[in-house]
XYZ file of C-alpha atoms in Angstrom:
328
model
C -33.926 -3.675 21.212
C -37.695 -2.217 23.329
C -38.994 -5.214 21.025
C -36.609 -7.499 23.526
C -36.957 -5.781 26.123
C -41.383 -6.547 25.942
C -41.490 -9.518 24.812
C -42.277 -9.405 21.924
C -40.226 -10.803 19.192
C -36.892 -12.989 20.809
C -32.953 -12.520 19.488
C -31.793 -13.772 16.979
C -29.180 -15.362 17.336
C -28.065 -15.578 13.387
C -25.788 -12.512 12.781
C -26.017 -13.367 8.788
C -29.713 -13.564 8.689
C -29.758 -9.776 11.377
C -27.003 -8.666 9.252
C -29.848 -8.503 5.861
C -32.314 -7.263 8.219
C -30.525 -4.291 8.958
C -28.745 -3.984 5.295
C -31.104 -4.723 2.607
C -31.175 -2.434 0.589
C -34.820 -1.366 -0.601
C -35.865 0.624 2.319
C -32.535 1.359 4.419
C -33.177 4.870 2.847
C -36.316 6.476 3.833
C -38.234 3.493 3.965
C -40.993 1.533 4.944
C -39.937 1.878 8.211
C -39.820 -2.429 8.836
C -39.132 -3.755 12.169
C -37.683 -6.877 12.756
C -41.453 -8.356 13.235
C -43.272 -7.903 10.856
C -40.748 -9.904 8.415
C -38.548 -12.258 10.774
C -40.421 -15.050 10.142
C -39.869 -14.918 6.753
C -36.680 -14.181 7.137
C -36.155 -17.498 7.911
C -37.556 -19.020 5.609
C -36.341 -16.832 2.281
C -38.283 -18.335 -1.037
C -40.232 -16.661 -3.108
C -42.699 -18.131 -6.542
C -43.356 -17.326 -9.020
C -46.419 -16.005 -8.440
C -45.029 -12.810 -5.529
C -42.093 -12.372 -8.060
C -44.614 -10.944 -10.798
C -46.044 -8.823 -8.607
C -43.191 -7.489 -7.435
C -42.513 -6.434 -10.692
C -45.351 -4.949 -11.314
C -45.981 -2.957 -7.826
C -42.019 -1.498 -8.412
C -43.509 -0.472 -11.783
C -46.716 1.541 -10.315
C -43.820 3.401 -8.225
C -41.508 3.972 -10.509
C -44.516 5.387 -12.368
C -45.859 7.262 -9.751
C -42.193 9.411 -8.682
C -41.557 10.168 -12.918
C -44.362 10.360 -14.482
C -46.687 12.208 -11.638
C -44.539 13.292 -9.048
C -41.080 14.193 -11.305
C -43.964 16.264 -13.481
C -46.025 18.772 -11.211
C -42.796 19.312 -8.619
C -41.465 21.011 -11.900
C -44.592 23.574 -10.876
C -44.652 23.676 -7.737
C -40.659 24.700 -7.771
C -41.025 27.035 -10.271
C -42.820 29.118 -8.166
C -42.580 28.306 -4.944
C -37.835 29.822 -6.581
C -40.199 33.057 -7.886
C -40.414 36.324 -5.365
C -44.414 35.777 -4.236
C -45.036 39.107 -3.995
C -45.056 39.060 -8.355
C -48.042 35.979 -8.178
C -51.798 35.567 -6.172
C -53.556 33.688 -4.949
C -54.953 31.031 -7.069
C -51.074 30.523 -8.509
C -50.215 29.568 -5.021
C -53.067 27.119 -4.538
C -51.997 25.536 -7.952
C -48.112 25.403 -6.522
C -49.327 23.641 -2.677
C -52.198 21.801 -4.390
C -48.161 20.776 -7.623
C -46.696 19.874 -4.312
C -48.824 18.264 -2.217
C -49.347 15.805 -5.084
C -45.491 15.899 -5.518
C -44.943 14.040 -1.741
C -47.324 12.269 -2.302
C -46.725 9.733 -6.483
C -43.200 11.081 -5.076
C -42.445 9.539 -0.804
C -45.486 6.426 -1.790
C -44.009 5.767 -5.126
C -41.147 5.305 -3.197
C -42.512 2.580 -0.893
C -44.253 1.036 -3.652
C -40.401 0.123 -4.952
C -39.408 -0.492 -1.926
C -42.492 -3.080 -1.025
C -41.933 -4.614 -4.104
C -38.841 -5.555 -3.960
C -39.284 -7.150 -1.077
C -41.467 -9.479 -2.366
C -39.504 -10.511 -5.561
C -36.926 -11.646 -1.806
C -39.474 -13.633 -1.072
C -40.050 -10.517 2.088
C -43.173 -8.394 2.494
C -42.589 -5.066 4.395
C -46.443 -3.559 5.454
C -48.237 -0.509 2.880
C -46.858 2.698 3.780
C -49.536 4.465 2.356
C -53.300 3.815 2.108
C -54.922 7.267 0.054
C -54.075 9.462 2.709
C -55.918 12.352 0.549
C -59.701 11.043 0.865
C -59.016 11.111 5.301
C -62.087 12.506 7.004
C -59.321 14.256 9.776
C -56.126 14.909 10.634
C -56.365 11.735 12.777
C -57.412 10.014 9.648
C -54.566 11.395 7.588
C -51.539 9.396 9.855
C -53.708 6.641 9.964
C -52.494 6.547 6.189
C -49.247 8.511 5.461
C -46.397 6.984 6.478
C -47.642 4.390 8.613
C -44.755 2.566 9.341
C -43.743 5.935 10.877
C -46.477 7.400 12.723
C -47.031 3.324 14.277
C -43.292 4.082 14.892
C -43.786 7.042 17.120
C -47.455 5.815 17.598
C -45.475 2.565 20.076
C -42.208 3.591 20.919
C -42.812 7.553 22.452
C -46.801 8.058 22.789
C -48.041 5.026 24.466
C -44.709 4.387 26.222
C -45.916 8.601 27.707
C -49.462 7.465 28.668
C -51.121 7.590 25.635
C -54.702 8.022 25.698
C -54.756 5.804 29.014
C -54.468 9.903 31.480
C -55.821 13.170 32.073
C -57.119 15.578 29.398
C -54.375 17.245 29.471
C -51.633 14.806 29.695
C -52.970 13.745 26.067
C -54.060 17.054 24.564
C -49.156 17.711 25.891
C -48.244 14.221 24.606
C -49.808 14.647 20.757
C -47.921 17.687 21.459
C -44.899 16.454 22.129
C -44.887 13.725 19.603
C -45.669 15.636 17.108
C -43.119 18.531 18.079
C -40.688 15.121 17.906
C -42.190 14.167 13.956
C -41.235 17.250 13.294
C -37.766 17.173 14.567
C -36.885 13.409 12.357
C -37.829 14.887 9.252
C -34.912 18.635 10.100
C -33.215 20.876 12.654
C -35.554 23.721 11.399
C -38.155 25.949 12.561
C -39.814 25.264 10.071
C -40.153 20.861 10.209
C -40.582 21.825 13.498
C -43.727 23.977 13.049
C -45.898 21.412 10.828
C -45.579 18.982 13.093
C -46.629 21.689 16.140
C -49.235 21.935 13.564
C -50.621 18.760 12.972
C -50.199 18.020 16.404
C -52.617 21.549 17.578
C -55.594 19.618 14.663
C -54.866 16.851 16.963
C -56.022 18.330 19.922
C -58.690 20.033 18.821
C -60.570 17.058 16.986
C -60.469 15.458 20.620
C -62.300 18.960 22.276
C -66.307 19.847 20.725
C -64.184 20.820 17.830
C -64.727 17.078 16.574
C -67.899 17.292 17.553
C -68.705 20.307 14.657
C -66.956 17.899 12.448
C -69.365 15.488 12.396
C -72.557 17.776 11.641
C -70.511 18.680 7.970
C -71.283 16.811 4.801
C -68.678 14.041 4.505
C -67.423 15.815 0.932
C -67.407 19.710 3.257
C -65.118 17.577 5.662
C -63.141 16.382 3.226
C -62.846 19.938 1.565
C -61.505 21.481 4.537
C -59.071 18.589 6.034
C -57.877 18.719 2.365
C -57.365 21.978 3.344
C -55.783 22.016 6.127
C -52.945 19.017 5.460
C -52.223 20.884 1.686
C -51.527 24.401 4.036
C -48.858 22.081 6.035
C -47.785 21.264 3.216
C -46.222 25.338 3.109
C -44.480 25.008 6.244
C -42.660 21.497 4.475
C -41.735 23.250 1.586
C -40.298 26.424 2.074
C -36.591 27.070 3.175
C -37.285 29.800 6.489
C -40.398 30.590 7.825
C -40.368 33.680 7.219
C -41.331 32.348 3.974
C -44.464 29.960 4.832
C -45.929 33.612 6.637
C -45.191 34.969 3.172
C -46.656 32.266 1.372
C -49.737 31.798 3.514
C -50.925 34.851 2.956
C -50.457 34.678 -1.276
C -53.359 31.621 -0.055
C -55.294 34.429 1.573
C -55.290 36.641 -1.045
C -52.481 39.484 -0.003
C -51.503 39.692 -3.797
C -54.585 39.170 -5.332
C -56.591 36.318 -7.754
C -53.741 36.744 -10.074
C -55.115 34.714 -13.764
C -52.759 36.533 -15.705
C -49.584 34.297 -14.358
C -52.209 31.221 -13.644
C -52.335 31.169 -17.607
C -49.427 31.241 -17.811
C -47.752 29.211 -15.182
C -49.838 26.801 -15.689
C -50.791 25.090 -19.130
C -51.786 21.089 -20.902
C -49.063 19.258 -19.123
C -50.155 20.388 -15.789
C -53.392 19.807 -15.548
C -52.658 16.554 -17.476
C -50.389 14.771 -14.989
C -52.755 17.457 -12.145
C -55.892 14.663 -13.643
C -53.654 11.694 -12.722
C -53.416 12.809 -10.622
C -56.362 12.926 -9.307
C -57.358 9.434 -10.708
C -55.002 7.254 -8.294
C -54.555 9.719 -5.187
C -58.277 9.264 -3.914
C -59.860 5.583 -3.809
C -61.712 6.039 -6.908
C -63.789 3.270 -8.500
C -61.264 3.203 -12.307
C -58.490 2.609 -9.387
C -60.160 -0.278 -8.293
C -61.213 -1.793 -10.839
C -57.912 -1.987 -12.491
C -56.053 -2.592 -8.542
C -57.889 -6.110 -8.116
C -58.276 -7.594 -12.124
C -54.608 -9.693 -12.021
C -54.976 -9.788 -15.746
C -55.717 -5.367 -15.653
C -53.116 -4.931 -13.047
C -49.853 -6.226 -14.969
C -51.280 -4.536 -18.721
C -50.971 -1.361 -16.359
C -47.750 -2.300 -14.679
C -46.076 -2.867 -18.747
C -47.822 -0.098 -19.340
C -45.961 1.852 -17.197
C -43.286 1.332 -16.953
C -42.530 1.442 -20.590
C -43.485 5.525 -20.651
C -41.861 5.386 -16.936
C -38.747 4.673 -19.402
C -39.532 7.656 -21.486
C -39.678 9.836 -19.324
C -36.271 8.582 -17.529
C -34.601 9.903 -20.728
C -36.363 12.608 -21.626
C -35.829 14.670 -18.420
C -33.076 15.024 -15.730
C -31.717 13.700 -12.769
C -34.851 14.014 -10.050
C -33.583 12.030 -6.588
C -36.582 11.138 -4.718
C -37.565 13.850 -1.921
C -37.217 11.504 1.417
C -33.674 10.686 0.803
C -33.072 14.793 2.314
C -34.255 13.380 5.570
């Protein structure tokens, strides 16, 4: 309705076509958030060719592999640590656990998005990309340009810009950023943890628009990457724990309240975790090996078939494990 009011799209007079858009099952539950303007032209002539169907199937298989092979595997270790009394392990275990969750939630949701986009392509619909290697970001602002893109642009276009965006004074701009990310946290759930997670990101977005930005620019690129990745992981603590008290307790452990805890690290994180983490590192960042596979049609399709077969084996062997974003 807002887009029609602004004159960005025309009202669709076809009830059947509009109903199809509203009820299209792949992206209905968790995204990506597809605007009518994104798919209007595709809806008027729904058809797909042989190449689009194959590309859609490959993308679906890769998304399934992200969820089943990587996210579910790392989730086992994250769940084990977060369900344990935090006083029983040291900072090493805590960092490995939050890293596991960080990659779990990324591959879980980006996998779901890839599956939705792939299914859409099979039907002849082109959905927007929802993730663009977000952990490669060198700032929180860059992270939100890459993470859950359909949600971040939705908040930008329908809340931040109508509030004045960056066209007004600094104080009002900073207030708008905090308010937008407060709403972003509330969108994920009505709990203090989600609200603080949103405000946490809003705070660093404000900070990056001050003198702090000049300090960041002076740092070497790898240092900026490590700092930003650490900040993102600390933020995930609020997202993963159940209560604010648990979040504070876990962050204390992260920063050494119980020591390093090397014996617990050895007993908790085995070869399967190491293998899952190595695979995550390859596919979570813009590494050359990933680009070689992605940009070669034959390699990509052969890789997708292999991923699909391995995913089936994992599905048969494991219990039901729903997508994280089904909660929101």
